[in-house]
Structures are given as C-alpha cells and as structure tokens.
mmCIF file of N, CA, C and O in Angstrom:
data_model
loop_
_atom_site.group_PDB
_atom_site.id
_atom_site.type_symbol
_atom_site.label_atom_id
_atom_site.label_comp_id
_atom_site.label_asym_id
_atom_site.label_seq_id
_atom_site.Cartn_x
_atom_site.Cartn_y
_atom_site.Cartn_z
ATOM 1 N N UNK A 265 3.342 -21.638 -7.889
ATOM 2 C CA UNK A 265 3.098 -20.178 -8.097
ATOM 3 C C UNK A 265 4.134 -19.365 -7.381
ATOM 4 O O UNK A 265 4.599 -19.820 -6.364
ATOM 5 N N UNK A 266 4.501 -18.272 -7.954
ATOM 6 C CA UNK A 266 5.467 -17.409 -7.330
ATOM 7 C C UNK A 266 4.857 -16.028 -6.835
ATOM 8 O O UNK A 266 3.805 -15.701 -7.226
ATOM 9 N N UNK A 267 5.689 -15.327 -6.086
ATOM 10 C CA UNK A 267 5.261 -14.106 -5.604
ATOM 11 C C UNK A 267 6.252 -12.982 -5.977
ATOM 12 O O UNK A 267 7.385 -13.183 -5.929
ATOM 13 N N UNK A 268 5.735 -11.909 -6.554
ATOM 14 C CA UNK A 268 6.567 -10.812 -6.972
ATOM 15 C C UNK A 268 6.512 -9.813 -5.800
ATOM 16 O O UNK A 268 5.461 -9.347 -5.358
ATOM 17 N N UNK A 269 7.749 -9.395 -5.232
ATOM 18 C CA UNK A 269 7.857 -8.602 -4.128
ATOM 19 C C UNK A 269 8.553 -7.360 -4.477
ATOM 20 O O UNK A 269 9.573 -7.363 -5.078
ATOM 21 N N UNK A 270 8.073 -6.198 -4.076
ATOM 22 C CA UNK A 270 8.625 -4.867 -4.368
ATOM 23 C C UNK A 270 8.860 -4.146 -3.092
ATOM 24 O O UNK A 270 7.970 -4.050 -2.209
ATOM 25 N N UNK A 271 10.044 -3.606 -2.836
ATOM 26 C CA UNK A 271 10.220 -2.740 -1.744
ATOM 27 C C UNK A 271 9.792 -1.369 -1.992
ATOM 28 O O UNK A 271 10.256 -0.689 -2.892
ATOM 29 N N UNK A 272 8.928 -0.867 -1.140
ATOM 30 C CA UNK A 272 8.302 0.460 -1.333
ATOM 31 C C UNK A 272 8.672 1.516 -0.291
ATOM 32 O O UNK A 272 8.272 2.622 -0.475
ATOM 33 N N UNK A 273 9.173 1.029 0.827
ATOM 34 C CA UNK A 273 9.598 1.938 1.926
ATOM 35 C C UNK A 273 11.066 1.711 2.142
ATOM 36 O O UNK A 273 11.566 0.685 2.016
ATOM 37 N N UNK A 274 11.682 2.784 2.752
ATOM 38 C CA UNK A 274 13.092 2.747 3.036
ATOM 39 C C UNK A 274 13.431 1.798 4.153
ATOM 40 O O UNK A 274 12.594 1.576 5.064
ATOM 41 N N UNK A 275 14.680 1.312 4.048
ATOM 42 C CA UNK A 275 15.105 0.504 5.189
ATOM 43 C C UNK A 275 15.877 1.235 6.243
ATOM 44 O O UNK A 275 16.256 0.719 7.260
ATOM 45 N N UNK A 276 16.137 2.507 5.989
ATOM 46 C CA UNK A 276 16.809 3.350 6.938
ATOM 47 C C UNK A 276 16.056 3.437 8.239
ATOM 48 O O UNK A 276 14.816 3.787 8.275
ATOM 49 N N UNK A 277 16.746 3.163 9.350
ATOM 50 C CA UNK A 277 16.146 3.364 10.639
ATOM 51 C C UNK A 277 15.229 2.125 11.094
ATOM 52 O O UNK A 277 14.581 2.123 12.154
ATOM 53 N N UNK A 278 15.282 1.054 10.275
ATOM 54 C CA UNK A 278 14.471 -0.142 10.655
ATOM 55 C C UNK A 278 15.307 -1.093 11.570
ATOM 56 O O UNK A 278 16.588 -0.922 11.614
ATOM 57 N N UNK A 279 14.659 -1.965 12.142
ATOM 58 C CA UNK A 279 15.358 -2.991 12.954
ATOM 59 C C UNK A 279 16.378 -3.711 12.115
ATOM 60 O O UNK A 279 16.146 -4.042 10.922
ATOM 61 N N UNK A 280 17.539 -4.137 12.688
ATOM 62 C CA UNK A 280 18.469 -4.849 11.965
ATOM 63 C C UNK A 280 18.022 -6.127 11.355
ATOM 64 O O UNK A 280 18.353 -6.547 10.235
ATOM 65 N N UNK A 281 17.081 -6.806 12.129
ATOM 66 C CA UNK A 281 16.639 -8.128 11.653
ATOM 67 C C UNK A 281 15.750 -7.924 10.466
ATOM 68 O O UNK A 281 15.635 -8.738 9.590
ATOM 69 N N UNK A 282 15.048 -6.844 10.382
ATOM 70 C CA UNK A 282 14.094 -6.526 9.205
ATOM 71 C C UNK A 282 14.924 -6.176 8.021
ATOM 72 O O UNK A 282 14.582 -6.520 6.830
ATOM 73 N N UNK A 283 15.984 -5.430 8.210
ATOM 74 C CA UNK A 283 16.917 -5.107 7.111
ATOM 75 C C UNK A 283 17.523 -6.415 6.558
ATOM 76 O O UNK A 283 17.636 -6.605 5.374
ATOM 77 N N UNK A 284 17.945 -7.324 7.414
ATOM 78 C CA UNK A 284 18.494 -8.538 7.008
ATOM 79 C C UNK A 284 17.514 -9.398 6.268
ATOM 80 O O UNK A 284 17.853 -10.041 5.242
ATOM 81 N N UNK A 285 16.302 -9.403 6.675
ATOM 82 C CA UNK A 285 15.189 -10.093 5.987
ATOM 83 C C UNK A 285 14.983 -9.606 4.537
ATOM 84 O O UNK A 285 14.895 -10.347 3.658
ATOM 85 N N UNK A 286 14.976 -8.238 4.479
ATOM 86 C CA UNK A 286 14.825 -7.604 3.095
ATOM 87 C C UNK A 286 15.950 -8.001 2.274
ATOM 88 O O UNK A 286 15.787 -8.341 1.016
ATOM 89 N N UNK A 287 17.167 -7.941 2.830
ATOM 90 C CA UNK A 287 18.426 -8.298 1.949
ATOM 91 C C UNK A 287 18.365 -9.691 1.581
ATOM 92 O O UNK A 287 18.795 -10.093 0.496
ATOM 93 N N UNK A 288 17.871 -10.572 2.378
ATOM 94 C CA UNK A 288 17.811 -12.036 2.045
ATOM 95 C C UNK A 288 16.898 -12.330 0.887
ATOM 96 O O UNK A 288 16.984 -13.274 0.204
ATOM 97 N N UNK A 289 15.853 -11.449 0.777
ATOM 98 C CA UNK A 289 14.947 -11.465 -0.320
ATOM 99 C C UNK A 289 15.481 -10.858 -1.565
ATOM 100 O O UNK A 289 14.889 -10.959 -2.697
ATOM 101 N N UNK A 290 16.642 -10.243 -1.493
ATOM 102 C CA UNK A 290 17.219 -9.469 -2.674
ATOM 103 C C UNK A 290 16.731 -8.108 -2.781
ATOM 104 O O UNK A 290 16.878 -7.520 -3.874
ATOM 105 N N UNK A 291 16.272 -7.461 -1.747
ATOM 106 C CA UNK A 291 15.786 -6.131 -1.745
ATOM 107 C C UNK A 291 16.704 -5.195 -1.064
ATOM 108 O O UNK A 291 16.897 -5.351 0.219
ATOM 109 N N UNK A 292 17.331 -4.280 -1.665
ATOM 110 C CA UNK A 292 18.341 -3.436 -1.086
ATOM 111 C C UNK A 292 17.983 -1.966 -1.065
ATOM 112 O O UNK A 292 18.387 -1.274 -0.171
ATOM 113 N N UNK A 293 17.223 -1.474 -2.056
ATOM 114 C CA UNK A 293 16.819 -0.174 -2.077
ATOM 115 C C UNK A 293 15.413 0.032 -2.649
ATOM 116 O O UNK A 293 14.943 -1.001 -3.291
ATOM 117 N N UNK A 294 14.826 1.138 -2.402
ATOM 118 C CA UNK A 294 13.418 1.360 -2.814
ATOM 119 C C UNK A 294 13.231 1.081 -4.298
ATOM 120 O O UNK A 294 14.093 1.593 -5.121
ATOM 121 N N UNK A 295 12.242 0.344 -4.675
ATOM 122 C CA UNK A 295 11.931 0.037 -6.078
ATOM 123 C C UNK A 295 12.505 -1.242 -6.523
ATOM 124 O O UNK A 295 12.173 -1.762 -7.549
ATOM 125 N N UNK A 296 13.336 -1.854 -5.743
ATOM 126 C CA UNK A 296 13.883 -3.278 -6.130
ATOM 127 C C UNK A 296 12.773 -4.174 -6.076
ATOM 128 O O UNK A 296 11.827 -4.190 -5.183
ATOM 129 N N UNK A 297 12.685 -5.071 -7.084
ATOM 130 C CA UNK A 297 11.731 -6.181 -7.175
ATOM 131 C C UNK A 297 12.383 -7.525 -7.254
ATOM 132 O O UNK A 297 13.517 -7.541 -7.811
ATOM 133 N N UNK A 298 11.748 -8.589 -6.870
ATOM 134 C CA UNK A 298 12.243 -9.849 -6.929
ATOM 135 C C UNK A 298 11.003 -10.829 -7.002
ATOM 136 O O UNK A 298 9.896 -10.591 -6.593
ATOM 137 N N UNK A 299 11.326 -11.986 -7.577
ATOM 138 C CA UNK A 299 10.303 -13.019 -7.645
ATOM 139 C C UNK A 299 10.847 -14.309 -6.814
ATOM 140 O O UNK A 299 11.902 -14.724 -6.961
ATOM 141 N N UNK A 300 9.917 -14.582 -5.793
ATOM 142 C CA UNK A 300 10.286 -15.727 -4.921
ATOM 143 C C UNK A 300 9.260 -16.744 -4.939
ATOM 144 O O UNK A 300 8.048 -16.509 -5.295
ATOM 145 N N UNK A 301 9.595 -17.927 -4.627
ATOM 146 C CA UNK A 301 8.685 -19.133 -4.620
ATOM 147 C C UNK A 301 7.623 -18.882 -3.458
ATOM 148 O O UNK A 301 7.946 -18.258 -2.507
ATOM 149 N N UNK A 302 6.534 -19.439 -3.715
ATOM 150 C CA UNK A 302 5.415 -19.303 -2.667
ATOM 151 C C UNK A 302 5.573 -20.485 -1.674
ATOM 152 O O UNK A 302 4.947 -21.598 -1.945
ATOM 153 N N UNK A 303 6.323 -20.344 -0.717
ATOM 154 C CA UNK A 303 6.566 -21.451 0.267
ATOM 155 C C UNK A 303 6.490 -20.865 1.697
ATOM 156 O O UNK A 303 6.388 -19.613 1.874
ATOM 157 N N UNK A 304 6.594 -21.720 2.687
ATOM 158 C CA UNK A 304 6.460 -21.207 4.047
ATOM 159 C C UNK A 304 7.583 -20.227 4.570
ATOM 160 O O UNK A 304 7.347 -19.194 5.176
ATOM 161 N N UNK A 305 8.856 -20.526 4.004
ATOM 162 C CA UNK A 305 9.845 -19.580 4.434
ATOM 163 C C UNK A 305 9.703 -18.226 3.782
ATOM 164 O O UNK A 305 9.870 -17.152 4.531
ATOM 165 N N UNK A 306 9.292 -18.120 2.530
ATOM 166 C CA UNK A 306 9.087 -16.809 1.929
ATOM 167 C C UNK A 306 7.855 -16.149 2.588
ATOM 168 O O UNK A 306 7.896 -14.916 2.939
ATOM 169 N N UNK A 307 6.846 -16.840 2.821
ATOM 170 C CA UNK A 307 5.625 -16.201 3.544
ATOM 171 C C UNK A 307 5.973 -15.743 4.891
ATOM 172 O O UNK A 307 5.382 -14.669 5.270
ATOM 173 N N UNK A 308 6.847 -16.403 5.657
ATOM 174 C CA UNK A 308 7.347 -15.816 6.951
ATOM 175 C C UNK A 308 8.056 -14.556 6.781
ATOM 176 O O UNK A 308 7.898 -13.595 7.556
ATOM 177 N N UNK A 309 8.909 -14.446 5.832
ATOM 178 C CA UNK A 309 9.629 -13.217 5.547
ATOM 179 C C UNK A 309 8.743 -12.121 5.135
ATOM 180 O O UNK A 309 8.852 -10.940 5.646
ATOM 181 N N UNK A 310 7.741 -12.385 4.382
ATOM 182 C CA UNK A 310 6.781 -11.418 3.915
ATOM 183 C C UNK A 310 6.025 -10.918 5.100
ATOM 184 O O UNK A 310 5.691 -9.693 5.302
ATOM 185 N N UNK A 311 5.681 -11.812 6.000
ATOM 186 C CA UNK A 311 4.849 -11.400 7.225
ATOM 187 C C UNK A 311 5.626 -10.483 8.128
ATOM 188 O O UNK A 311 5.189 -9.519 8.698
ATOM 189 N N UNK A 312 7.024 -10.751 8.182
ATOM 190 C CA UNK A 312 7.932 -9.997 9.075
ATOM 191 C C UNK A 312 8.053 -8.539 8.569
ATOM 192 O O UNK A 312 8.072 -7.632 9.302
ATOM 193 N N UNK A 313 8.201 -8.401 7.221
ATOM 194 C CA UNK A 313 8.531 -7.064 6.741
ATOM 195 C C UNK A 313 7.339 -6.537 5.846
ATOM 196 O O UNK A 313 7.574 -5.735 4.893
ATOM 197 N N UNK A 314 6.181 -7.069 6.115
ATOM 198 C CA UNK A 314 5.003 -6.649 5.271
ATOM 199 C C UNK A 314 4.698 -5.206 5.175
ATOM 200 O O UNK A 314 4.143 -4.733 4.138
ATOM 201 N N UNK A 315 5.096 -4.419 6.126
ATOM 202 C CA UNK A 315 4.906 -3.070 6.181
ATOM 203 C C UNK A 315 5.859 -2.216 5.308
ATOM 204 O O UNK A 315 5.623 -0.983 5.036
ATOM 205 N N UNK A 316 6.870 -2.844 4.691
ATOM 206 C CA UNK A 316 7.795 -2.323 3.839
ATOM 207 C C UNK A 316 7.650 -2.621 2.312
ATOM 208 O O UNK A 316 8.344 -2.042 1.527
ATOM 209 N N UNK A 317 6.824 -3.670 2.072
ATOM 210 C CA UNK A 317 6.866 -4.169 0.710
ATOM 211 C C UNK A 317 5.388 -4.269 0.152
ATOM 212 O O UNK A 317 4.393 -4.152 0.864
ATOM 213 N N UNK A 318 5.342 -4.488 -1.208
ATOM 214 C CA UNK A 318 4.165 -4.791 -1.915
ATOM 215 C C UNK A 318 4.296 -6.161 -2.484
ATOM 216 O O UNK A 318 5.304 -6.458 -3.089
ATOM 217 N N UNK A 319 3.221 -6.992 -2.375
ATOM 218 C CA UNK A 319 3.347 -8.415 -2.902
ATOM 219 C C UNK A 319 2.230 -8.649 -3.830
ATOM 220 O O UNK A 319 1.049 -8.271 -3.554
ATOM 221 N N UNK A 320 2.558 -9.150 -5.048
ATOM 222 C CA UNK A 320 1.639 -9.597 -5.981
ATOM 223 C C UNK A 320 1.882 -11.042 -6.366
ATOM 224 O O UNK A 320 2.992 -11.453 -6.425
ATOM 225 N N UNK A 321 0.769 -11.758 -6.713
ATOM 226 C CA UNK A 321 0.955 -13.149 -7.215
ATOM 227 C C UNK A 321 1.322 -13.109 -8.578
ATOM 228 O O UNK A 321 0.826 -12.271 -9.334
ATOM 229 N N UNK A 322 2.208 -13.984 -9.004
ATOM 230 C CA UNK A 322 2.624 -14.042 -10.383
ATOM 231 C C UNK A 322 2.193 -15.244 -11.106
ATOM 232 O O UNK A 322 2.011 -16.290 -10.567
#
C-alpha cells in the first residue's frame, strides 16, 4: 500500500532539517504531491513534518 502526500503549508521559515525532509519526499512548493511506499522510513518522515502535509492512503 502507498501513501499520497501533499504539501499544504509553506517551507519558508521552517527548520533546515524539516525543509530537507520535505525535499527528500519530493515536496518543494505548496500543492506538490507525491506517492511514497508505506514503510518505516516514510512513516518517520511523515511524523517529522506532519504539521506541513496531508496524507491519504492510496
């Protein structure tokens, strides 16, 4: 099963590590979406920047 991730809040003014996490998921600007596998690494990234994104199961 995969997760669809959408960036809904700006990365401006966020911690550098949170910006890097978003970029590693392929999210660079508001409205960007990506589909990622449902595994431990992805879930950790989602937990880190959960306040910036929307996640739906696909």
